[in-house]
JSON list of C-alpha atoms in Angstrom, two decimals:
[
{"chain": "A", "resi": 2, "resn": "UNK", "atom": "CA", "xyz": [150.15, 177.27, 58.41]},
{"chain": "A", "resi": 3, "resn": "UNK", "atom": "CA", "xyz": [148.17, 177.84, 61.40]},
{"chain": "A", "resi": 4, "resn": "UNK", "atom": "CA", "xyz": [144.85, 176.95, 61.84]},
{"chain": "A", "resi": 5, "resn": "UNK", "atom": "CA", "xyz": [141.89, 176.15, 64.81]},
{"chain": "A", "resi": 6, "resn": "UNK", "atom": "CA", "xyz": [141.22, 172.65, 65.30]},
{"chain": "A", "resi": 7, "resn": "UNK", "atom": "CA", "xyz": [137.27, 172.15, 65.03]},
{"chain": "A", "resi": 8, "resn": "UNK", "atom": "CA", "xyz": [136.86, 170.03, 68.03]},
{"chain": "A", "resi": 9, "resn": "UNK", "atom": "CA", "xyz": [136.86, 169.99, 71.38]},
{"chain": "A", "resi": 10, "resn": "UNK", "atom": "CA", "xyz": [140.11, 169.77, 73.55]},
{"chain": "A", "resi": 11, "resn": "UNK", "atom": "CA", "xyz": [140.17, 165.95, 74.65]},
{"chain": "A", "resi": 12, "resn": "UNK", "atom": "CA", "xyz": [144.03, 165.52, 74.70]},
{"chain": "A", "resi": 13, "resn": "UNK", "atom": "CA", "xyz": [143.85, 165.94, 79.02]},
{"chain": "A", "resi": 14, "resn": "UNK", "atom": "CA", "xyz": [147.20, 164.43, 79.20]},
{"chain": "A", "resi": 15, "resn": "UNK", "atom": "CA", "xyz": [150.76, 163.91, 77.92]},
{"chain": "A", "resi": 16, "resn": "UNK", "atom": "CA", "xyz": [151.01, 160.59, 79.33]},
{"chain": "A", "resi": 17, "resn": "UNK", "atom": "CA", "xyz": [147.86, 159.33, 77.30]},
{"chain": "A", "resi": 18, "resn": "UNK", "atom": "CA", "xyz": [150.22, 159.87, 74.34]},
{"chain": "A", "resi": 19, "resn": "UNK", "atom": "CA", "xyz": [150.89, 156.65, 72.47]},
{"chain": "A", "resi": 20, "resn": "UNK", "atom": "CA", "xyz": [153.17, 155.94, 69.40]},
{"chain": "A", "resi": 21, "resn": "UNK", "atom": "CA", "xyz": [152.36, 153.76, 66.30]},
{"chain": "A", "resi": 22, "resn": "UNK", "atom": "CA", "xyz": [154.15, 152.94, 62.97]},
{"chain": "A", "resi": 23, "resn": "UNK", "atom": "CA", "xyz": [152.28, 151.55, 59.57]},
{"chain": "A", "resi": 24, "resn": "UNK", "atom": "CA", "xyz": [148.94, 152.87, 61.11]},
{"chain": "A", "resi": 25, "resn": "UNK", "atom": "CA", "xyz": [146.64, 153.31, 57.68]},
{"chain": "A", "resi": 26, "resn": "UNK", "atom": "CA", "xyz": [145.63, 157.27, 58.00]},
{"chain": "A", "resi": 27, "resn": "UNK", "atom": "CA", "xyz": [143.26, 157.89, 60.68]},
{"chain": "A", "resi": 28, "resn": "UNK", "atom": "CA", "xyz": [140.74, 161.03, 59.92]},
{"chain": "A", "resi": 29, "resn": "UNK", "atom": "CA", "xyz": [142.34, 164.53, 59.74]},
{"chain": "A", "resi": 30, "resn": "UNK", "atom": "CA", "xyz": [140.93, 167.88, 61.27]},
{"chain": "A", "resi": 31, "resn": "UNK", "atom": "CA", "xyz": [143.88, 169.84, 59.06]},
{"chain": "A", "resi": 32, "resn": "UNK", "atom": "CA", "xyz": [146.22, 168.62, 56.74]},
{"chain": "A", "resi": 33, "resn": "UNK", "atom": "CA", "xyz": [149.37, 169.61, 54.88]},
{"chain": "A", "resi": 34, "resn": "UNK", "atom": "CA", "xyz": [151.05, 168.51, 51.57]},
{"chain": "A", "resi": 35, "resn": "UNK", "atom": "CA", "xyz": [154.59, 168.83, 50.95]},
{"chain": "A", "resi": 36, "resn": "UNK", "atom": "CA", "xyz": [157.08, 167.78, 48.44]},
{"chain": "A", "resi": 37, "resn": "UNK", "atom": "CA", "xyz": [160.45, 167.85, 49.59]},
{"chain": "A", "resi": 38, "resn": "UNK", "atom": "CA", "xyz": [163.05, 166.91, 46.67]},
{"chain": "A", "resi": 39, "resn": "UNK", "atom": "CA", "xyz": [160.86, 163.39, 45.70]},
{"chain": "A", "resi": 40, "resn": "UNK", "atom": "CA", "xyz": [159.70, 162.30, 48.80]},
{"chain": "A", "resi": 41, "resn": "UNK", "atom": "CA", "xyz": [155.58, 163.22, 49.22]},
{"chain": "A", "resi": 42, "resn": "UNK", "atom": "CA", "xyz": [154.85, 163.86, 53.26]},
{"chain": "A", "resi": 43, "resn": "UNK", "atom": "CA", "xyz": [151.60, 164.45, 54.95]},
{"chain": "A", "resi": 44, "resn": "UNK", "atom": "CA", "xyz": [151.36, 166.57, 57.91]},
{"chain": "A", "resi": 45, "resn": "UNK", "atom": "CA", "xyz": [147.99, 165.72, 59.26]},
{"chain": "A", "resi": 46, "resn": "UNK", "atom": "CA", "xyz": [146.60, 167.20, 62.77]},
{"chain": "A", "resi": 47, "resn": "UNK", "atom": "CA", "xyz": [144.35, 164.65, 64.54]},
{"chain": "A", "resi": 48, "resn": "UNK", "atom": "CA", "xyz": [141.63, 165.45, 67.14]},
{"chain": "A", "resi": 49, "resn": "UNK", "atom": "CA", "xyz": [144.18, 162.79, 69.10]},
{"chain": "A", "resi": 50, "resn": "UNK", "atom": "CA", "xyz": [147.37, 164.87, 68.29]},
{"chain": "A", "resi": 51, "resn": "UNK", "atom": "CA", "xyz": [149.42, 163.94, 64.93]},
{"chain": "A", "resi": 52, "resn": "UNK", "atom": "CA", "xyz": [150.16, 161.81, 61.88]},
{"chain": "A", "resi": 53, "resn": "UNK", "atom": "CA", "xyz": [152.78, 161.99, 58.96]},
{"chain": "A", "resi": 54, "resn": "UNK", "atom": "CA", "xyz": [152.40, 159.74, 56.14]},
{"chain": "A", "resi": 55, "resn": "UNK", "atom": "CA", "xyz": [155.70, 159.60, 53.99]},
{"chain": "A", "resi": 56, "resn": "UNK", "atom": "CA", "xyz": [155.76, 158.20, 50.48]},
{"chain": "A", "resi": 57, "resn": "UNK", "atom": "CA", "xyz": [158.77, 157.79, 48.99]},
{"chain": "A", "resi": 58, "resn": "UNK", "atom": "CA", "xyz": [160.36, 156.07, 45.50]},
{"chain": "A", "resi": 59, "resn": "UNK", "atom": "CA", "xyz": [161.63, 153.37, 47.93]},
{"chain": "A", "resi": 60, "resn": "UNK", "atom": "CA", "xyz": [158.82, 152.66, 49.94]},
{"chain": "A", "resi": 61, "resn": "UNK", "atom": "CA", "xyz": [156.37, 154.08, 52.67]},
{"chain": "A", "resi": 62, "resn": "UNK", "atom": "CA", "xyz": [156.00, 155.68, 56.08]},
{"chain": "A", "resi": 63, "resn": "UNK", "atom": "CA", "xyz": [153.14, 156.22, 58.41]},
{"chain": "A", "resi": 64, "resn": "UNK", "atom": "CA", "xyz": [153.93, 157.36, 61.36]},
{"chain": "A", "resi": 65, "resn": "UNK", "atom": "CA", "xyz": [151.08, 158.20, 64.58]},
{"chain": "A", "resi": 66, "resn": "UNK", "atom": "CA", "xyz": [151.48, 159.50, 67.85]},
{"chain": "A", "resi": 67, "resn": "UNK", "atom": "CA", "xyz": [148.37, 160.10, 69.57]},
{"chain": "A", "resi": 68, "resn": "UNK", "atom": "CA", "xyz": [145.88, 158.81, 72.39]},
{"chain": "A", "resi": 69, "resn": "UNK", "atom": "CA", "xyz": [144.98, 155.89, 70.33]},
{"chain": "A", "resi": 70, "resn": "UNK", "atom": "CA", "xyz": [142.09, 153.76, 72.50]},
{"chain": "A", "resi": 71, "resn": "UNK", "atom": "CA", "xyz": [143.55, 149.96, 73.13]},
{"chain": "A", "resi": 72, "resn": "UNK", "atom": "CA", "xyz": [147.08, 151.20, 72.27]},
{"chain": "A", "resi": 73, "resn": "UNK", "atom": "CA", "xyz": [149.48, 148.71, 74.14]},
{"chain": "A", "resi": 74, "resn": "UNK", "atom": "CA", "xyz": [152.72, 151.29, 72.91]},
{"chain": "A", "resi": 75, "resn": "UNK", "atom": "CA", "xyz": [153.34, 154.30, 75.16]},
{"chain": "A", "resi": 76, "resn": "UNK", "atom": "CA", "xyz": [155.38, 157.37, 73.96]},
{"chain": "A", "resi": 77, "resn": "UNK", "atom": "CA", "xyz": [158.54, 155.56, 74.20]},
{"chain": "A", "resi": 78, "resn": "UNK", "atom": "CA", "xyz": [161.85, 157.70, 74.55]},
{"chain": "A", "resi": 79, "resn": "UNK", "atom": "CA", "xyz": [163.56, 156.52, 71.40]},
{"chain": "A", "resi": 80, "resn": "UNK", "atom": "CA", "xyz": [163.10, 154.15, 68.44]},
{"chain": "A", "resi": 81, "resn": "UNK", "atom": "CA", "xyz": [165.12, 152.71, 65.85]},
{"chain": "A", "resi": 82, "resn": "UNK", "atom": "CA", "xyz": [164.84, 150.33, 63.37]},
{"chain": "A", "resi": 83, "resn": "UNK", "atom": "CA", "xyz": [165.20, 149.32, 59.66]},
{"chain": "A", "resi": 84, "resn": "UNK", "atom": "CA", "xyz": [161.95, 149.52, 57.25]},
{"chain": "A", "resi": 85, "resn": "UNK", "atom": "CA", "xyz": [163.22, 148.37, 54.10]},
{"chain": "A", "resi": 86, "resn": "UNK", "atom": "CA", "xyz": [165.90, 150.44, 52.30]},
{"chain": "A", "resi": 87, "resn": "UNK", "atom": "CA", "xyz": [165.46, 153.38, 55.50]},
{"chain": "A", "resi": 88, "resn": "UNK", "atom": "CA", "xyz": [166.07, 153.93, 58.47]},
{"chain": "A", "resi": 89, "resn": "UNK", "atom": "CA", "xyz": [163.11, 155.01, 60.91]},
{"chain": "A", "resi": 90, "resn": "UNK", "atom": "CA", "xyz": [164.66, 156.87, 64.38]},
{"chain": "A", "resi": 91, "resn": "UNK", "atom": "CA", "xyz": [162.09, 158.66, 66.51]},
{"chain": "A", "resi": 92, "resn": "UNK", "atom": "CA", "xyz": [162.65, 160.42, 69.59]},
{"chain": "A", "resi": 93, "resn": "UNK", "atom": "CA", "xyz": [160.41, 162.27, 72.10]},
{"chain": "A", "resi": 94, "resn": "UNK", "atom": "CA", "xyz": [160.83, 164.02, 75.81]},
{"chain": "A", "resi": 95, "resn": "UNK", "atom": "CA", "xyz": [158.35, 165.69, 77.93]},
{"chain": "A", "resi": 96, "resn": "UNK", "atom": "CA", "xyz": [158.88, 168.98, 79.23]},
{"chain": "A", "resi": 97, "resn": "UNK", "atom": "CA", "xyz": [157.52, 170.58, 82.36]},
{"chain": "A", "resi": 98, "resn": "UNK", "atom": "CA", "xyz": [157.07, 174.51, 82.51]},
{"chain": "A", "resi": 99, "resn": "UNK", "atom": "CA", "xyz": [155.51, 176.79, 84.77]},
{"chain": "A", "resi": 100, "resn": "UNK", "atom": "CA", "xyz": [152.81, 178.87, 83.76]},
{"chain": "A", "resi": 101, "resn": "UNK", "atom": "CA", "xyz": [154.88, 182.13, 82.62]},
{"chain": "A", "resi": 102, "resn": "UNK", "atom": "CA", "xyz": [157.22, 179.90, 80.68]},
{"chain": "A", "resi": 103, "resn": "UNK", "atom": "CA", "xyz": [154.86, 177.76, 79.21]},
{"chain": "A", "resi": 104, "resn": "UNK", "atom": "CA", "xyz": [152.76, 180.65, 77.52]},
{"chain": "A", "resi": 105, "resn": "UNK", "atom": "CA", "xyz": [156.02, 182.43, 76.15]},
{"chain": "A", "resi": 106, "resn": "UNK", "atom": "CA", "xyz": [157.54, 178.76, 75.01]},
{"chain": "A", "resi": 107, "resn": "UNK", "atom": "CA", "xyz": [153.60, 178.20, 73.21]},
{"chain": "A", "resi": 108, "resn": "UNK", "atom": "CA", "xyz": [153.81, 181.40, 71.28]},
{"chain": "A", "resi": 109, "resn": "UNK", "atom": "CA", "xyz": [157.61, 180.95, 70.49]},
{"chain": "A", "resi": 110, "resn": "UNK", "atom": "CA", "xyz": [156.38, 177.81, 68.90]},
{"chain": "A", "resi": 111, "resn": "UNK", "atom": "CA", "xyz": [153.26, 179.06, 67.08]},
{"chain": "A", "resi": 112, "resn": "UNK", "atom": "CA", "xyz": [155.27, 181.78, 65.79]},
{"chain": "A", "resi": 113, "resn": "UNK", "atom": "CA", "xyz": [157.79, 179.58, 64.20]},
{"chain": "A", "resi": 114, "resn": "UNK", "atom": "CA", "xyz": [155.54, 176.87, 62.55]},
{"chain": "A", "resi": 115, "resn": "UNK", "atom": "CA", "xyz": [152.69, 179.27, 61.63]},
{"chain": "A", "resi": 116, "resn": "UNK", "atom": "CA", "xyz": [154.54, 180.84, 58.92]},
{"chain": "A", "resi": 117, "resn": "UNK", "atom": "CA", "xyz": [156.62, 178.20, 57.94]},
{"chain": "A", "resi": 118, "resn": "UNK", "atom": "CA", "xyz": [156.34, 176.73, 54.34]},
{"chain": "A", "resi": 119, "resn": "UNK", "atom": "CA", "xyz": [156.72, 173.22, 55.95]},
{"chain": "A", "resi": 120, "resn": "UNK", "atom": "CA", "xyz": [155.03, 173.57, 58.65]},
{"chain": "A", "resi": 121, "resn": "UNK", "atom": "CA", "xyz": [151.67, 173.18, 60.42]},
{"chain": "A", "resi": 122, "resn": "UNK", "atom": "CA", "xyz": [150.18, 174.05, 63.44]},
{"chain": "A", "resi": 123, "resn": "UNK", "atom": "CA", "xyz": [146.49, 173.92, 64.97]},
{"chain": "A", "resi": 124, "resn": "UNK", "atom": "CA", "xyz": [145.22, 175.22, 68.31]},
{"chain": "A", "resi": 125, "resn": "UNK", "atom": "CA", "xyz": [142.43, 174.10, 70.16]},
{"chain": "A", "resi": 126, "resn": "UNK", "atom": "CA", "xyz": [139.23, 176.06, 71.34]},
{"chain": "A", "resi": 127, "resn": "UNK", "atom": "CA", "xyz": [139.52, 177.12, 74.66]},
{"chain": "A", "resi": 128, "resn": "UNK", "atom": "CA", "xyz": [143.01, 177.22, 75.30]},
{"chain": "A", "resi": 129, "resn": "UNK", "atom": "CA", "xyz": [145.34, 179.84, 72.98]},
{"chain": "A", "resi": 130, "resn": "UNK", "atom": "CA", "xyz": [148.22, 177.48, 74.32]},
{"chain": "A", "resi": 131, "resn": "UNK", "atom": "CA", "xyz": [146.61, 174.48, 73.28]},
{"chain": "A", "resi": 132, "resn": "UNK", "atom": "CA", "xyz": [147.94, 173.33, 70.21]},
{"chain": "A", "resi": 133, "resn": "UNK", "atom": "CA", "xyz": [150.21, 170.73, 68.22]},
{"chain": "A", "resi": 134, "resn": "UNK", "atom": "CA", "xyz": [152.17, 171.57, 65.79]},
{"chain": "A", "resi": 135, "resn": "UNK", "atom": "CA", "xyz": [154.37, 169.76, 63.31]},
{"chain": "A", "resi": 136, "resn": "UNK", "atom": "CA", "xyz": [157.35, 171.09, 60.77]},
{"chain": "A", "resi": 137, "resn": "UNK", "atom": "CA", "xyz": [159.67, 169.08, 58.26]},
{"chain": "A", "resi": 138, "resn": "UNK", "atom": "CA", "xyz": [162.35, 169.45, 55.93]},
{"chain": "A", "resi": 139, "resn": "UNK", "atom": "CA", "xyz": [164.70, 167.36, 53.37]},
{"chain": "A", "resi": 140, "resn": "UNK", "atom": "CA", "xyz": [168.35, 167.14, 54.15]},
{"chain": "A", "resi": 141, "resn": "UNK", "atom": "CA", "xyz": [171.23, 165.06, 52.72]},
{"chain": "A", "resi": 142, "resn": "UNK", "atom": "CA", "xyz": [168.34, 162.78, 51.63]},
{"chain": "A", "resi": 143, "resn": "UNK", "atom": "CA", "xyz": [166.87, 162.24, 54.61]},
{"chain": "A", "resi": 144, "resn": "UNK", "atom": "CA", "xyz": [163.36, 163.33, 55.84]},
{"chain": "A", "resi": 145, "resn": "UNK", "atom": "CA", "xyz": [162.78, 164.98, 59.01]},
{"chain": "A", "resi": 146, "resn": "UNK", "atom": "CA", "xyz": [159.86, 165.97, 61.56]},
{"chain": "A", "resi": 147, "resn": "UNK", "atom": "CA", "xyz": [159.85, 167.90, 64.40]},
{"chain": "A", "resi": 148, "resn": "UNK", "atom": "CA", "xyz": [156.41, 167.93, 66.74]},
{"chain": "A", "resi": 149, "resn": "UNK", "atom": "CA", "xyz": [155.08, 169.22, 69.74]},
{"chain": "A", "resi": 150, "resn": "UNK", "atom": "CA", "xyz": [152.26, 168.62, 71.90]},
{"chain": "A", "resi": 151, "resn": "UNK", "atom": "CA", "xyz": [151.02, 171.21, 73.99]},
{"chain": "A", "resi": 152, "resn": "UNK", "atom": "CA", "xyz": [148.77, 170.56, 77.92]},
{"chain": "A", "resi": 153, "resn": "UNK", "atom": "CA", "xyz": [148.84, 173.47, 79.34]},
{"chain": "A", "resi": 154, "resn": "UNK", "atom": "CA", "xyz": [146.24, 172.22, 82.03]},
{"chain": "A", "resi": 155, "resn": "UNK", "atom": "CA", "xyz": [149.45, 170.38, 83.68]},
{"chain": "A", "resi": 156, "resn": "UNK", "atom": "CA", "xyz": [152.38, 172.54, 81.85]},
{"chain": "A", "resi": 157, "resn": "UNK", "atom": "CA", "xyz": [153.74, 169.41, 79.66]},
{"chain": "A", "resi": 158, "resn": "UNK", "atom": "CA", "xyz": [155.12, 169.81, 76.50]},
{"chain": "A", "resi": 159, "resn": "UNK", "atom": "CA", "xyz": [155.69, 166.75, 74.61]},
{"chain": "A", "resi": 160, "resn": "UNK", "atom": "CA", "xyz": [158.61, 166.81, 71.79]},
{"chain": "A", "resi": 161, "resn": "UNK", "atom": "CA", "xyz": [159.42, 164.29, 69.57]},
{"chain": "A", "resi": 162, "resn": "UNK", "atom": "CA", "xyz": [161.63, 164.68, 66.50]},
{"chain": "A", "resi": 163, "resn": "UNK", "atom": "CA", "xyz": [161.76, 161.71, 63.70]},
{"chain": "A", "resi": 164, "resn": "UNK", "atom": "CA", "xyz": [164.38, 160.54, 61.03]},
{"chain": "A", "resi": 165, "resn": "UNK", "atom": "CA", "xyz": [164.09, 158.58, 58.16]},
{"chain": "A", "resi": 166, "resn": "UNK", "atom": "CA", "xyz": [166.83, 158.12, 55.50]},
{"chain": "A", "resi": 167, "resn": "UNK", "atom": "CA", "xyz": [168.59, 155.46, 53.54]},
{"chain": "A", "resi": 168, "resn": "UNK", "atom": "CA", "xyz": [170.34, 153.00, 55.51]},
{"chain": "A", "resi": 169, "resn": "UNK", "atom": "CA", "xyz": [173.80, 153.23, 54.70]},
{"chain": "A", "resi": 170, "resn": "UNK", "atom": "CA", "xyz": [175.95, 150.41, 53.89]},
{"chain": "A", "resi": 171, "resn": "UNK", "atom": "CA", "xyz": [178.48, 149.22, 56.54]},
{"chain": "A", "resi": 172, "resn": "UNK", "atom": "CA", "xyz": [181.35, 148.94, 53.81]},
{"chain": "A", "resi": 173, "resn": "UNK", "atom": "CA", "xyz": [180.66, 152.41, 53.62]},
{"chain": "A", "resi": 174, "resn": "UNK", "atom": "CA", "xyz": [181.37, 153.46, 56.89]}
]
């Protein structure tokens, strides 16, 4: 699903990006549903970039990664650790494009999460390239999101790609 964000661009910069588990929702300019074999996830597009609430038979999820004002947690590179019965990994890089690039690698992007059953995608006003956009799916029971930030003022686009699943017995490794 694609959809233009009602608000004015005021994401200026990747590095304002920070990252926040077990945040209670925070208020949503477009959201999606999804139901993915039992587990109940919320894609949710914030005027500060994204949030993905996961609800699950074994527990809970919220996951935020946004410019949150008086947030002492940057983007960090990579996270893991144990919340409950799961495991939580998140992961995120920042990629710098030129102009050309950055305009074809937006509406590569769009194009794939615009029409996606999973996935969700909102632009900003003013800027085509603009945008974040979010996508999930349900594997060997284990949830997974896939976002991307788009600042095309400086040519960064911020990925991040999450993981949550069962934590898996060392006996049976």
């Amino acid at each position: 699903m694609l959809t233009t964000l009602k608000t004015a661009y005021t994401d200026t910069r990747a590095d304002d990006l920070a990252w926040a588990l077990g945040r209670d929702p925070l208020p949503a300019l477009a959201l999606l549903d999804l139901e993915l074999s039992g587990a109940k996830l919320q894609l949710r597009l914030l005027g500060a970039s994204h949030q993905v609430l996961l609800e699950e038979e074994r527990g809970s999820c919220s996951e935020t990664v946004a410019c949150m004002p008086g947030s002492s947690t940057p983007l960090p590179l990579g996270v893991a650790k144990r919340l409950g019965d799961w495991e939580y990994e998140f992961a995120a890089r920042v990629e710098t494009l030129g102009r050309g690039s950055f305009a074809g690698r937006a509406q590569e992007l769009l194009a794939l999460v615009a029409d996606h059953p999973q996935g969700l995608a909102g632009t900003f006003p003013g800027s085509p390239h603009a945008f974040t956009a979010m996508l999930a799916q349900r594997s060997e029971g284990q949830v997974r999101w896939r976002t991307w930030h788009a600042y095309p003022q400086e040519g960064s686009l911020v990925v991040t790609r999450t993981r949550v699943g069962v934590r898996t017995p060392a006996a049976a490794l």
